[in-house]
PDB file of C-alpha atoms and ligand atoms in Angstrom:
ATOM      1  CA  UNK A   9       0.000   0.000   0.000  1.00  0.00           C
ATOM      2  CA  UNK A  10       1.200   3.486  -0.841  1.00  0.00           C
ATOM      3  CA  UNK A  11      -0.014   6.447   1.163  1.00  0.00           C
ATOM      4  CA  UNK A  12      -0.055  10.122   0.238  1.00  0.00           C
ATOM      5  CA  UNK A  13       1.852  10.997   3.410  1.00  0.00           C
ATOM      6  CA  UNK A  14       4.193   8.978   5.614  1.00  0.00           C
ATOM      7  CA  UNK A  15       2.389   6.488   7.869  1.00  0.00           C
ATOM      8  CA  UNK A  16       2.089   7.874  11.389  1.00  0.00           C
ATOM      9  CA  UNK A  17       4.280   6.014  13.890  1.00  0.00           C
ATOM     10  CA  UNK A  18       2.666   3.375  16.125  1.00  0.00           C
ATOM     11  CA  UNK A  19       3.094   4.354  19.782  1.00  0.00           C
ATOM     12  CA  UNK A  20       4.469   1.454  21.825  1.00  0.00           C
ATOM     13  CA  UNK A  21       5.517   0.606  25.353  1.00  0.00           C
ATOM     14  CA  UNK A  22       8.493  -1.404  26.571  1.00  0.00           C
ATOM     15  CA  UNK A  23       7.821  -4.691  28.362  1.00  0.00           C
ATOM     16  CA  UNK A  24       9.733  -5.608  31.508  1.00  0.00           C
ATOM     17  CA  UNK A  25      11.940  -8.616  30.838  1.00  0.00           C
ATOM     18  CA  UNK A  26      11.469  -8.578  27.065  1.00  0.00           C
ATOM     19  CA  UNK A  27      12.924  -6.947  23.978  1.00  0.00           C
ATOM     20  CA  UNK A  28       9.480  -6.885  22.378  1.00  0.00           C
ATOM     21  CA  UNK A  29       7.200  -3.888  22.680  1.00  0.00           C
ATOM     22  CA  UNK A  30       3.477  -3.432  23.224  1.00  0.00           C
ATOM     23  CA  UNK A  31       1.771  -1.463  20.410  1.00  0.00           C
ATOM     24  CA  UNK A  32      -0.879   0.982  21.600  1.00  0.00           C
ATOM     25  CA  UNK A  33      -4.204   1.106  19.756  1.00  0.00           C
ATOM     26  CA  UNK A  34      -6.510   3.154  22.010  1.00  0.00           C
ATOM     27  CA  UNK A  35      -6.374   4.687  25.471  1.00  0.00           C
ATOM     28  CA  UNK A  36      -9.489   4.464  27.632  1.00  0.00           C
ATOM     29  CA  UNK A  37      -9.721   6.186  31.011  1.00  0.00           C
ATOM     30  CA  UNK A  38     -12.165   5.926  33.894  1.00  0.00           C
ATOM     31  CA  UNK A  39     -13.002   8.965  35.995  1.00  0.00           C
ATOM     32  CA  UNK A  40     -13.879   9.080  39.695  1.00  0.00           C
ATOM     33  CA  UNK A  41     -12.815   5.553  40.581  1.00  0.00           C
ATOM     34  CA  UNK A  42     -11.488   6.372  44.056  1.00  0.00           C
ATOM     35  CA  UNK A  43     -14.056   7.913  46.408  1.00  0.00           C
ATOM     36  CA  UNK A  44     -11.560  10.229  48.117  1.00  0.00           C
ATOM     37  CA  UNK A  45     -10.435  11.699  44.815  1.00  0.00           C
ATOM     38  CA  UNK A  46     -14.044  12.207  43.721  1.00  0.00           C
ATOM     39  CA  UNK A  47     -14.626  14.071  46.991  1.00  0.00           C
ATOM     40  CA  UNK A  48     -11.587  16.317  46.526  1.00  0.00           C
ATOM     41  CA  UNK A  49     -12.959  17.238  43.081  1.00  0.00           C
ATOM     42  CA  UNK A  50     -16.370  18.055  44.568  1.00  0.00           C
ATOM     43  CA  UNK A  51     -17.905  15.150  42.661  1.00  0.00           C
ATOM     44  CA  UNK A  52     -19.706  12.023  43.735  1.00  0.00           C
ATOM     45  CA  UNK A  53     -19.054   8.462  42.678  1.00  0.00           C
ATOM     46  CA  UNK A  54     -21.717   6.775  40.603  1.00  0.00           C
ATOM     47  CA  UNK A  55     -21.199   3.148  41.594  1.00  0.00           C
ATOM     48  CA  UNK A  56     -23.746   1.960  39.031  1.00  0.00           C
ATOM     49  CA  UNK A  57     -22.120   3.401  35.901  1.00  0.00           C
ATOM     50  CA  UNK A  58     -18.460   4.338  35.501  1.00  0.00           C
ATOM     51  CA  UNK A  59     -17.580   7.598  33.740  1.00  0.00           C
ATOM     52  CA  UNK A  60     -15.231   7.065  30.779  1.00  0.00           C
ATOM     53  CA  UNK A  61     -13.193   9.292  28.503  1.00  0.00           C
ATOM     54  CA  UNK A  62     -10.405   8.650  25.994  1.00  0.00           C
ATOM     55  CA  UNK A  63      -6.986   9.915  25.039  1.00  0.00           C
ATOM     56  CA  UNK A  64      -5.442   9.464  21.595  1.00  0.00           C
ATOM     57  CA  UNK A  65      -2.866   6.681  21.357  1.00  0.00           C
ATOM     58  CA  UNK A  66      -0.178   9.160  20.349  1.00  0.00           C
ATOM     59  CA  UNK A  67      -0.629  11.023  23.651  1.00  0.00           C
ATOM     60  CA  UNK A  68       1.297   8.154  25.252  1.00  0.00           C
ATOM     61  CA  UNK A  69       4.798   9.143  26.375  1.00  0.00           C
ATOM     62  CA  UNK A  70       7.112   6.144  26.617  1.00  0.00           C
ATOM     63  CA  UNK A  71      10.565   5.214  27.838  1.00  0.00           C
ATOM     64  CA  UNK A  72      10.699   7.978  30.444  1.00  0.00           C
ATOM     65  CA  UNK A  73      10.857  10.706  27.817  1.00  0.00           C
ATOM     66  CA  UNK A  74      10.563  14.309  28.964  1.00  0.00           C
ATOM     67  CA  UNK A  75       7.031  15.660  29.096  1.00  0.00           C
ATOM     68  CA  UNK A  76       6.670  19.148  27.622  1.00  0.00           C
ATOM     69  CA  UNK A  77       4.527  21.489  29.734  1.00  0.00           C
ATOM     70  CA  UNK A  78       1.415  21.721  27.534  1.00  0.00           C
ATOM     71  CA  UNK A  79       0.201  24.839  25.809  1.00  0.00           C
ATOM     72  CA  UNK A  80      -3.119  26.403  26.738  1.00  0.00           C
ATOM     73  CA  UNK A  81      -3.023  25.870  30.500  1.00  0.00           C
ATOM     74  CA  UNK A  82      -1.620  27.328  33.665  1.00  0.00           C
ATOM     75  CA  UNK A  83      -2.824  24.456  35.883  1.00  0.00           C
ATOM     76  CA  UNK A  84      -1.397  21.111  34.752  1.00  0.00           C
ATOM     77  CA  UNK A  85      -2.322  18.366  37.251  1.00  0.00           C
ATOM     78  CA  UNK A  86      -0.923  14.900  37.887  1.00  0.00           C
ATOM     79  CA  UNK A  87      -3.158  11.853  38.382  1.00  0.00           C
ATOM     80  CA  UNK A  88      -1.183   8.679  39.076  1.00  0.00           C
ATOM     81  CA  UNK A  89      -3.020   5.583  37.855  1.00  0.00           C
ATOM     82  CA  UNK A  90      -2.563   1.885  37.282  1.00  0.00           C
ATOM     83  CA  UNK A  91      -2.606   1.204  33.544  1.00  0.00           C
ATOM     84  CA  UNK A  92      -3.962  -2.104  32.219  1.00  0.00           C
ATOM     85  CA  UNK A  93      -2.884  -3.331  28.774  1.00  0.00           C
ATOM     86  CA  UNK A  94      -5.089  -5.689  26.744  1.00  0.00           C
ATOM     87  CA  UNK A  95      -3.905  -8.557  24.563  1.00  0.00           C
ATOM     88  CA  UNK A  96      -7.434  -9.572  23.516  1.00  0.00           C
ATOM     89  CA  UNK A  97     -10.749  -7.835  23.069  1.00  0.00           C
ATOM     90  CA  UNK A  98     -14.314  -8.153  21.940  1.00  0.00           C
ATOM     91  CA  UNK A  99     -17.627  -6.682  22.967  1.00  0.00           C
ATOM     92  CA  UNK A 100     -19.938  -7.698  25.808  1.00  0.00           C
ATOM     93  CA  UNK A 101     -17.204  -9.669  27.551  1.00  0.00           C
ATOM     94  CA  UNK A 102     -17.999 -11.657  30.667  1.00  0.00           C
ATOM     95  CA  UNK A 103     -15.783 -11.504  33.749  1.00  0.00           C
ATOM     96  CA  UNK A 104     -13.590 -14.457  32.837  1.00  0.00           C
ATOM     97  CA  UNK A 105     -13.118 -13.185  29.270  1.00  0.00           C
ATOM     98  CA  UNK A 106     -12.214  -9.773  30.686  1.00  0.00           C
ATOM     99  CA  UNK A 107      -9.628 -11.256  33.044  1.00  0.00           C
ATOM    100  CA  UNK A 108      -8.159 -13.354  30.232  1.00  0.00           C
ATOM    101  CA  UNK A 109      -7.844 -10.266  27.997  1.00  0.00           C
ATOM    102  CA  UNK A 110      -5.270  -8.625  30.263  1.00  0.00           C
ATOM    103  CA  UNK A 111      -1.725  -8.578  28.900  1.00  0.00           C
ATOM    104  CA  UNK A 112      -0.130  -6.759  31.788  1.00  0.00           C
ATOM    105  CA  UNK A 113       0.091  -3.780  34.069  1.00  0.00           C
ATOM    106  CA  UNK A 114       1.938  -0.500  34.249  1.00  0.00           C
ATOM    107  CA  UNK A 115       1.713   2.836  35.983  1.00  0.00           C
ATOM    108  CA  UNK A 116       1.043   6.138  34.288  1.00  0.00           C
ATOM    109  CA  UNK A 117      -0.006   9.729  34.700  1.00  0.00           C
ATOM    110  CA  UNK A 118      -3.385  10.915  33.443  1.00  0.00           C
ATOM    111  CA  UNK A 119      -2.145  14.472  32.952  1.00  0.00           C
ATOM    112  CA  UNK A 120      -4.978  16.978  33.103  1.00  0.00           C
ATOM    113  CA  UNK A 121      -5.339  20.656  32.186  1.00  0.00           C
ATOM    114  CA  UNK A 122      -7.402  21.267  35.323  1.00  0.00           C
ATOM    115  CA  UNK A 123      -8.307  24.857  34.441  1.00  0.00           C
ATOM    116  CA  UNK A 124      -9.720  23.774  31.083  1.00  0.00           C
ATOM    117  CA  UNK A 125     -11.519  20.852  32.740  1.00  0.00           C
ATOM    118  CA  UNK A 126     -13.215  23.242  35.168  1.00  0.00           C
ATOM    119  CA  UNK A 127     -14.453  25.334  32.225  1.00  0.00           C
ATOM    120  CA  UNK A 128     -15.660  22.217  30.404  1.00  0.00           C
ATOM    121  CA  UNK A 129     -17.536  21.016  33.480  1.00  0.00           C
ATOM    122  CA  UNK A 130     -19.141  24.442  33.997  1.00  0.00           C
ATOM    123  CA  UNK A 131     -20.291  24.600  30.379  1.00  0.00           C
ATOM    124  CA  UNK A 132     -21.216  20.898  30.091  1.00  0.00           C
ATOM    125  CA  UNK A 133     -18.614  20.587  27.324  1.00  0.00           C
ATOM    126  CA  UNK A 134     -16.648  17.420  26.567  1.00  0.00           C
ATOM    127  CA  UNK A 135     -13.325  16.861  28.342  1.00  0.00           C
ATOM    128  CA  UNK A 136     -11.106  16.419  25.288  1.00  0.00           C
ATOM    129  CA  UNK A 137      -9.140  19.638  25.614  1.00  0.00           C
ATOM    130  CA  UNK A 138      -8.629  18.959  29.333  1.00  0.00           C
ATOM    131  CA  UNK A 139      -7.570  15.332  28.975  1.00  0.00           C
ATOM    132  CA  UNK A 140      -6.630  14.346  25.432  1.00  0.00           C
ATOM    133  CA  UNK A 141      -3.789  16.746  24.653  1.00  0.00           C
ATOM    134  CA  UNK A 142      -0.343  15.872  23.306  1.00  0.00           C
ATOM    135  CA  UNK A 143       1.966  14.069  25.757  1.00  0.00           C
ATOM    136  CA  UNK A 144      -0.889  13.710  28.278  1.00  0.00           C
ATOM    137  CA  UNK A 145      -0.278  10.022  29.014  1.00  0.00           C
ATOM    138  CA  UNK A 146       3.196   9.077  30.279  1.00  0.00           C
ATOM    139  CA  UNK A 147       3.216   5.299  30.906  1.00  0.00           C
ATOM    140  CA  UNK A 148       5.846   2.962  32.373  1.00  0.00           C
ATOM    141  CA  UNK A 149       7.129  -0.280  30.928  1.00  0.00           C
ATOM    142  CA  UNK A 150       4.510  -3.027  31.273  1.00  0.00           C
ATOM    143  CA  UNK A 151       4.753  -6.011  33.608  1.00  0.00           C
ATOM    144  CA  UNK A 152       3.174  -9.068  31.974  1.00  0.00           C
ATOM    145  CA  UNK A 153       0.270 -10.499  33.984  1.00  0.00           C
ATOM    146  CA  UNK A 154       1.165 -13.617  35.890  1.00  0.00           C
ATOM    147  CA  UNK A 155       4.740 -12.505  36.514  1.00  0.00           C
ATOM    148  CA  UNK A 156       3.486 -10.103  39.197  1.00  0.00           C
ATOM    149  CA  UNK A 157      -0.178  -9.267  39.401  1.00  0.00           C
ATOM    150  CA  UNK A 158      -1.668  -6.486  41.489  1.00  0.00           C
ATOM    151  CA  UNK A 159      -3.915  -7.190  44.471  1.00  0.00           C
ATOM    152  CA  UNK A 160      -6.170  -5.074  46.666  1.00  0.00           C
ATOM    153  CA  UNK A 161      -3.166  -4.416  48.930  1.00  0.00           C
ATOM    154  CA  UNK A 162      -0.916  -3.173  46.121  1.00  0.00           C
ATOM    155  CA  UNK A 163       0.128   0.416  46.778  1.00  0.00           C
ATOM    156  CA  UNK A 164       0.134   3.094  44.108  1.00  0.00           C
ATOM    157  CA  UNK A 165       1.945   6.343  44.742  1.00  0.00           C
ATOM    158  CA  UNK A 166       3.495   9.405  43.169  1.00  0.00           C
ATOM    159  CA  UNK A 167       6.451  11.474  44.302  1.00  0.00           C
ATOM    160  CA  UNK A 168       7.198  14.869  42.785  1.00  0.00           C
ATOM    161  CA  UNK A 169      10.708  16.160  43.488  1.00  0.00           C
ATOM    162  CA  UNK A 170      11.007  13.453  46.181  1.00  0.00           C
ATOM    163  CA  UNK A 171       7.861  14.658  48.001  1.00  0.00           C
ATOM    164  CA  UNK A 172       4.969  12.201  48.326  1.00  0.00           C
ATOM    165  CA  UNK A 173       1.944  13.689  46.542  1.00  0.00           C
ATOM    166  CA  UNK A 174      -0.466  10.795  46.041  1.00  0.00           C
ATOM    167  CA  UNK A 175      -0.851   7.395  47.611  1.00  0.00           C
ATOM    168  CA  UNK A 176      -3.526   4.747  47.681  1.00  0.00           C
ATOM    169  CA  UNK A 177      -4.197   1.051  47.438  1.00  0.00           C
ATOM    170  CA  UNK A 178      -5.863  -0.701  44.552  1.00  0.00           C
ATOM    171  CA  UNK A 179      -8.500  -2.087  46.918  1.00  0.00           C
ATOM    172  CA  UNK A 180      -9.871   1.462  47.172  1.00  0.00           C
ATOM    173  CA  UNK A 181     -11.026   1.388  43.563  1.00  0.00           C
ATOM    174  CA  UNK A 182     -14.809   1.666  43.220  1.00  0.00           C
ATOM    175  CA  UNK A 183     -14.844  -0.383  40.006  1.00  0.00           C
ATOM    176  CA  UNK A 184     -12.425  -3.314  39.762  1.00  0.00           C
ATOM    177  CA  UNK A 185     -10.246  -3.878  36.709  1.00  0.00           C
ATOM    178  CA  UNK A 186     -12.465  -6.731  35.526  1.00  0.00           C
ATOM    179  CA  UNK A 187     -15.607  -4.637  36.051  1.00  0.00           C
ATOM    180  CA  UNK A 188     -14.062  -1.773  34.069  1.00  0.00           C
ATOM    181  CA  UNK A 189     -13.207  -4.070  31.147  1.00  0.00           C
ATOM    182  CA  UNK A 190     -16.651  -5.696  31.208  1.00  0.00           C
ATOM    183  CA  UNK A 191     -18.425  -2.324  31.207  1.00  0.00           C
ATOM    184  CA  UNK A 192     -16.130  -0.779  28.581  1.00  0.00           C
ATOM    185  CA  UNK A 193     -16.869  -3.775  26.340  1.00  0.00           C
ATOM    186  CA  UNK A 194     -20.578  -2.910  26.455  1.00  0.00           C
ATOM    187  CA  UNK A 195     -19.730   0.497  24.969  1.00  0.00           C
ATOM    188  CA  UNK A 196     -16.774  -0.217  22.663  1.00  0.00           C
ATOM    189  CA  UNK A 197     -15.352  -3.237  20.890  1.00  0.00           C
ATOM    190  CA  UNK A 198     -12.069  -3.659  22.745  1.00  0.00           C
ATOM    191  CA  UNK A 199      -9.017  -4.863  20.863  1.00  0.00           C
ATOM    192  CA  UNK A 200      -5.476  -6.011  21.527  1.00  0.00           C
ATOM    193  CA  UNK A 201      -3.338  -2.938  22.076  1.00  0.00           C
ATOM    194  CA  UNK A 202      -5.854  -1.057  24.173  1.00  0.00           C
ATOM    195  CA  UNK A 203      -4.720   0.634  27.379  1.00  0.00           C
ATOM    196  CA  UNK A 204      -6.998   1.459  30.289  1.00  0.00           C
ATOM    197  CA  UNK A 205      -6.178   4.094  32.907  1.00  0.00           C
ATOM    198  CA  UNK A 206      -7.978   2.879  36.023  1.00  0.00           C
ATOM    199  CA  UNK A 207      -8.465   6.089  38.024  1.00  0.00           C
ATOM    200  CA  UNK A 208      -6.484   8.086  40.538  1.00  0.00           C
ATOM    201  CA  UNK A 209      -6.371   8.191  44.329  1.00  0.00           C
ATOM    202  CA  UNK A 210      -6.622  11.504  46.182  1.00  0.00           C
ATOM    203  CA  UNK A 211      -3.870  14.109  46.232  1.00  0.00           C
ATOM    204  CA  UNK A 212      -3.943  15.467  42.689  1.00  0.00           C
ATOM    205  CA  UNK A 213      -2.057  18.749  42.402  1.00  0.00           C
ATOM    206  CA  UNK A 214      -0.162  20.984  40.006  1.00  0.00           C
ATOM    207  CA  UNK A 215       3.058  20.211  38.150  1.00  0.00           C
ATOM    208  CA  UNK A 216       5.547  22.912  37.108  1.00  0.00           C
ATOM    209  CA  UNK A 217       8.285  23.024  34.517  1.00  0.00           C
ATOM    210  CA  UNK A 218      11.374  21.338  35.927  1.00  0.00           C
ATOM    211  CA  UNK A 219       9.453  18.972  38.229  1.00  0.00           C
ATOM    212  CA  UNK A 220      10.699  15.378  38.397  1.00  0.00           C
ATOM    213  CA  UNK A 221       8.090  12.700  39.019  1.00  0.00           C
ATOM    214  CA  UNK A 222       8.365   9.120  40.222  1.00  0.00           C
ATOM    215  CA  UNK A 223       5.230   6.983  39.936  1.00  0.00           C
ATOM    216  CA  UNK A 224       5.130   3.505  41.372  1.00  0.00           C
ATOM    217  CA  UNK A 225       2.805   0.533  41.345  1.00  0.00           C
ATOM    218  CA  UNK A 226       4.321  -1.434  44.213  1.00  0.00           C
ATOM    219  CA  UNK A 227       6.326  -4.430  43.056  1.00  0.00           C
ATOM    220  CA  UNK A 228       5.011  -4.174  39.488  1.00  0.00           C
ATOM    221  CA  UNK A 229       6.047  -1.054  37.618  1.00  0.00           C
ATOM    222  CA  UNK A 230       7.639   2.359  38.046  1.00  0.00           C
ATOM    223  CA  UNK A 231       7.869   5.470  35.911  1.00  0.00           C
ATOM    224  CA  UNK A 232      10.359   8.336  36.162  1.00  0.00           C
ATOM    225  CA  UNK A 233      10.104  11.495  34.144  1.00  0.00           C
ATOM    226  CA  UNK A 234      10.431  15.223  34.035  1.00  0.00           C
ATOM    227  CA  UNK A 235       8.227  18.176  33.040  1.00  0.00           C
ATOM    228  CA  UNK A 236      10.182  20.476  30.715  1.00  0.00           C
TER     229      UNK A 236
HETATM  230 MN1  LIG B 323      -7.734  10.180  35.857  1.00  0.00          MN
END
């Protein structure tokens, strides 16, 4: 096949313990999946129906690359989140199909232009400009499932310039990973290569140019990077 312009690059993530990489197709995100974070945002958790949004695949920042401070904001926020990578898909998956679709786990930042999100919320506009901007999804190398799988006790935390900003445990999630995949599959046909950001614990705050961040999913994955 010949194209009129060069084919866009396929974003991909490194895999811990492998030379192969994980190609990214889509990035799904769940909002308000930790009650304390929902409270700090002045929102309430809807336990019956998760709130989803998306980022473009090429928003993923890999291999610890620098993250440029985005244009159009003066209030860039960090949200540390477990990231689930899918090796299989489908629609209307059941729980065992959802569990079997998981390739592995990483940790990432759902970077957010909080000032633009506040405007979007006030005007009942979509969240794209607040969430789906360039470089808005730094993600660690992935740990294949089975080698080390997260549990309810697994800690997730974020340090910025060596100061602890966010910490939580996966057991605090309102919707479990399997529940998220099952529900997403009622709305979208999931496919291999999809990433899912699974929500952030409390403690979201601003990042500045020059900040160094260290995100960790205990015993599974870690991500270091810098805002430039
Ligand atoms: Mn988030």
